[in-house]
Amino acid sequence: MNIERVKATIMQLSQLCDLVGYADYVAEHTKYGKRPHKSDRWGYTRAYMNSYGDPADTDEVIRLFQAEGLPDEIEATRWLLQHDKLVP
């Protein structure tokens, strides 16, 4: 794991959405990773961005997580929690 790359990705993500709010939203809606979205592995991410972010940035948020090798929002949330000290 390249910590500088992780830091850069987190900084980019933080410009697009509130990462603490995002992690909380996904954790709560997935019952802390036990219940993924029924039809879309990024469904709660899309819902979060529609409610609290700019919906136009949704695909970029997902792309940034996927570039880190994260296949879905549950793994993205876990990744954020692992790197919470880097979240501005």
JSON list of C-alpha atoms in Angstrom, two decimals:
[
{"chain": "A", "resi": 1, "resn": "MET", "atom": "CA", "xyz": [0.00, 0.00, 0.00]},
{"chain": "A", "resi": 2, "resn": "ASN", "atom": "CA", "xyz": [1.34, 3.39, -1.04]},
{"chain": "A", "resi": 3, "resn": "ILE", "atom": "CA", "xyz": [0.37, 5.81, 1.74]},
{"chain": "A", "resi": 4, "resn": "GLU", "atom": "CA", "xyz": [0.99, 8.86, -0.45]},
{"chain": "A", "resi": 5, "resn": "ARG", "atom": "CA", "xyz": [-1.42, 7.52, -3.06]},
{"chain": "A", "resi": 6, "resn": "VAL", "atom": "CA", "xyz": [-3.99, 6.79, -0.34]},
{"chain": "A", "resi": 7, "resn": "LYS", "atom": "CA", "xyz": [-3.58, 10.31, 1.02]},
{"chain": "A", "resi": 8, "resn": "ALA", "atom": "CA", "xyz": [-3.98, 11.83, -2.45]},
{"chain": "A", "resi": 9, "resn": "THR", "atom": "CA", "xyz": [-7.13, 9.78, -3.10]},
{"chain": "A", "resi": 10, "resn": "ILE", "atom": "CA", "xyz": [-8.62, 10.78, 0.24]},
{"chain": "A", "resi": 11, "resn": "MET", "atom": "CA", "xyz": [-7.91, 14.44, -0.47]},
{"chain": "A", "resi": 12, "resn": "GLN", "atom": "CA", "xyz": [-9.61, 14.17, -3.86]},
{"chain": "A", "resi": 13, "resn": "LEU", "atom": "CA", "xyz": [-12.60, 12.39, -2.32]},
{"chain": "A", "resi": 14, "resn": "SER", "atom": "CA", "xyz": [-12.87, 14.96, 0.46]},
{"chain": "A", "resi": 15, "resn": "GLN", "atom": "CA", "xyz": [-13.27, 17.70, -2.15]},
{"chain": "A", "resi": 16, "resn": "LEU", "atom": "CA", "xyz": [-16.26, 15.83, -3.58]},
{"chain": "A", "resi": 17, "resn": "CYS", "atom": "CA", "xyz": [-18.08, 14.80, -0.41]},
{"chain": "A", "resi": 18, "resn": "ASP", "atom": "CA", "xyz": [-18.01, 14.71, 3.39]},
{"chain": "A", "resi": 19, "resn": "LEU", "atom": "CA", "xyz": [-16.17, 11.42, 3.95]},
{"chain": "A", "resi": 20, "resn": "VAL", "atom": "CA", "xyz": [-17.19, 11.06, 7.60]},
{"chain": "A", "resi": 21, "resn": "GLY", "atom": "CA", "xyz": [-20.83, 11.62, 6.67]},
{"chain": "A", "resi": 22, "resn": "TYR", "atom": "CA", "xyz": [-20.48, 9.22, 3.74]},
{"chain": "A", "resi": 23, "resn": "ALA", "atom": "CA", "xyz": [-18.96, 6.44, 5.87]},
{"chain": "A", "resi": 24, "resn": "ASP", "atom": "CA", "xyz": [-21.66, 6.89, 8.51]},
{"chain": "A", "resi": 25, "resn": "TYR", "atom": "CA", "xyz": [-24.43, 6.86, 5.89]},
{"chain": "A", "resi": 26, "resn": "VAL", "atom": "CA", "xyz": [-23.20, 3.69, 4.19]},
{"chain": "A", "resi": 27, "resn": "ALA", "atom": "CA", "xyz": [-22.51, 1.93, 7.50]},
{"chain": "A", "resi": 28, "resn": "GLU", "atom": "CA", "xyz": [-25.98, 2.71, 8.80]},
{"chain": "A", "resi": 29, "resn": "HIS", "atom": "CA", "xyz": [-27.81, 1.78, 5.59]},
{"chain": "A", "resi": 30, "resn": "THR", "atom": "CA", "xyz": [-25.89, -1.48, 5.12]},
{"chain": "A", "resi": 31, "resn": "LYS", "atom": "CA", "xyz": [-26.32, -2.43, 8.78]},
{"chain": "A", "resi": 32, "resn": "TYR", "atom": "CA", "xyz": [-22.55, -2.12, 9.20]},
{"chain": "A", "resi": 33, "resn": "GLY", "atom": "CA", "xyz": [-21.72, -4.18, 6.13]},
{"chain": "A", "resi": 34, "resn": "LYS", "atom": "CA", "xyz": [-24.21, -6.99, 6.72]},
{"chain": "A", "resi": 35, "resn": "ARG", "atom": "CA", "xyz": [-26.81, -5.89, 4.19]},
{"chain": "A", "resi": 36, "resn": "PRO", "atom": "CA", "xyz": [-25.55, -4.52, 0.87]},
{"chain": "A", "resi": 37, "resn": "HIS", "atom": "CA", "xyz": [-27.81, -2.55, -1.45]},
{"chain": "A", "resi": 38, "resn": "LYS", "atom": "CA", "xyz": [-30.25, -4.88, -3.19]},
{"chain": "A", "resi": 39, "resn": "SER", "atom": "CA", "xyz": [-29.62, -3.92, -6.79]},
{"chain": "A", "resi": 40, "resn": "ASP", "atom": "CA", "xyz": [-26.45, -1.83, -7.02]},
{"chain": "A", "resi": 41, "resn": "ARG", "atom": "CA", "xyz": [-23.16, -2.32, -5.21]},
{"chain": "A", "resi": 42, "resn": "TRP", "atom": "CA", "xyz": [-22.83, 1.48, -5.14]},
{"chain": "A", "resi": 43, "resn": "GLY", "atom": "CA", "xyz": [-26.53, 2.17, -4.51]},
{"chain": "A", "resi": 44, "resn": "TYR", "atom": "CA", "xyz": [-26.16, 3.84, -1.12]},
{"chain": "A", "resi": 45, "resn": "THR", "atom": "CA", "xyz": [-23.27, 5.91, -2.48]},
{"chain": "A", "resi": 46, "resn": "ARG", "atom": "CA", "xyz": [-25.58, 7.19, -5.22]},
{"chain": "A", "resi": 47, "resn": "ALA", "atom": "CA", "xyz": [-28.30, 7.91, -2.65]},
{"chain": "A", "resi": 48, "resn": "TYR", "atom": "CA", "xyz": [-25.85, 9.74, -0.39]},
{"chain": "A", "resi": 49, "resn": "MET", "atom": "CA", "xyz": [-24.54, 11.89, -3.21]},
{"chain": "A", "resi": 50, "resn": "ASN", "atom": "CA", "xyz": [-28.09, 12.72, -4.33]},
{"chain": "A", "resi": 51, "resn": "SER", "atom": "CA", "xyz": [-29.02, 13.84, -0.81]},
{"chain": "A", "resi": 52, "resn": "TYR", "atom": "CA", "xyz": [-25.82, 15.37, 0.56]},
{"chain": "A", "resi": 53, "resn": "GLY", "atom": "CA", "xyz": [-23.38, 15.92, -2.29]},
{"chain": "A", "resi": 54, "resn": "ASP", "atom": "CA", "xyz": [-23.42, 16.98, -5.90]},
{"chain": "A", "resi": 55, "resn": "PRO", "atom": "CA", "xyz": [-25.02, 14.16, -7.91]},
{"chain": "A", "resi": 56, "resn": "ALA", "atom": "CA", "xyz": [-22.78, 15.12, -10.84]},
{"chain": "A", "resi": 57, "resn": "ASP", "atom": "CA", "xyz": [-19.76, 13.98, -8.77]},
{"chain": "A", "resi": 58, "resn": "THR", "atom": "CA", "xyz": [-21.13, 10.51, -8.01]},
{"chain": "A", "resi": 59, "resn": "ASP", "atom": "CA", "xyz": [-19.33, 8.68, -10.82]},
{"chain": "A", "resi": 60, "resn": "GLU", "atom": "CA", "xyz": [-16.03, 10.36, -9.91]},
{"chain": "A", "resi": 61, "resn": "VAL", "atom": "CA", "xyz": [-16.39, 9.31, -6.26]},
{"chain": "A", "resi": 62, "resn": "ILE", "atom": "CA", "xyz": [-17.03, 5.72, -7.34]},
{"chain": "A", "resi": 63, "resn": "ARG", "atom": "CA", "xyz": [-14.14, 5.83, -9.83]},
{"chain": "A", "resi": 64, "resn": "LEU", "atom": "CA", "xyz": [-11.72, 7.03, -7.15]},
{"chain": "A", "resi": 65, "resn": "PHE", "atom": "CA", "xyz": [-12.72, 4.21, -4.80]},
{"chain": "A", "resi": 66, "resn": "GLN", "atom": "CA", "xyz": [-12.46, 1.65, -7.61]},
{"chain": "A", "resi": 67, "resn": "ALA", "atom": "CA", "xyz": [-9.00, 2.97, -8.53]},
{"chain": "A", "resi": 68, "resn": "GLU", "atom": "CA", "xyz": [-7.95, 1.90, -5.02]},
{"chain": "A", "resi": 69, "resn": "GLY", "atom": "CA", "xyz": [-9.17, -1.62, -5.79]},
{"chain": "A", "resi": 70, "resn": "LEU", "atom": "CA", "xyz": [-12.43, -1.31, -3.85]},
{"chain": "A", "resi": 71, "resn": "PRO", "atom": "CA", "xyz": [-15.25, -3.24, -5.54]},
{"chain": "A", "resi": 72, "resn": "ASP", "atom": "CA", "xyz": [-18.19, -1.78, -3.62]},
{"chain": "A", "resi": 73, "resn": "GLU", "atom": "CA", "xyz": [-19.29, 0.79, -1.06]},
{"chain": "A", "resi": 74, "resn": "ILE", "atom": "CA", "xyz": [-18.95, -1.57, 1.89]},
{"chain": "A", "resi": 75, "resn": "GLU", "atom": "CA", "xyz": [-15.27, -2.12, 1.12]},
{"chain": "A", "resi": 76, "resn": "ALA", "atom": "CA", "xyz": [-14.90, 1.62, 0.43]},
{"chain": "A", "resi": 77, "resn": "THR", "atom": "CA", "xyz": [-16.28, 2.39, 3.89]},
{"chain": "A", "resi": 78, "resn": "ARG", "atom": "CA", "xyz": [-13.96, -0.13, 5.52]},
{"chain": "A", "resi": 79, "resn": "TRP", "atom": "CA", "xyz": [-11.05, 1.40, 3.62]},
{"chain": "A", "resi": 80, "resn": "LEU", "atom": "CA", "xyz": [-12.00, 4.87, 4.86]},
{"chain": "A", "resi": 81, "resn": "LEU", "atom": "CA", "xyz": [-12.19, 3.60, 8.43]},
{"chain": "A", "resi": 82, "resn": "GLN", "atom": "CA", "xyz": [-8.73, 2.04, 8.08]},
{"chain": "A", "resi": 83, "resn": "HIS", "atom": "CA", "xyz": [-7.36, 5.40, 6.95]},
{"chain": "A", "resi": 84, "resn": "ASP", "atom": "CA", "xyz": [-9.46, 7.67, 9.14]},
{"chain": "A", "resi": 85, "resn": "LYS", "atom": "CA", "xyz": [-6.40, 9.56, 10.39]},
{"chain": "A", "resi": 86, "resn": "LEU", "atom": "CA", "xyz": [-5.86, 10.85, 6.84]},
{"chain": "A", "resi": 87, "resn": "VAL", "atom": "CA", "xyz": [-9.39, 12.20, 6.41]},
{"chain": "A", "resi": 88, "resn": "PRO", "atom": "CA", "xyz": [-9.29, 16.00, 6.68]}
]
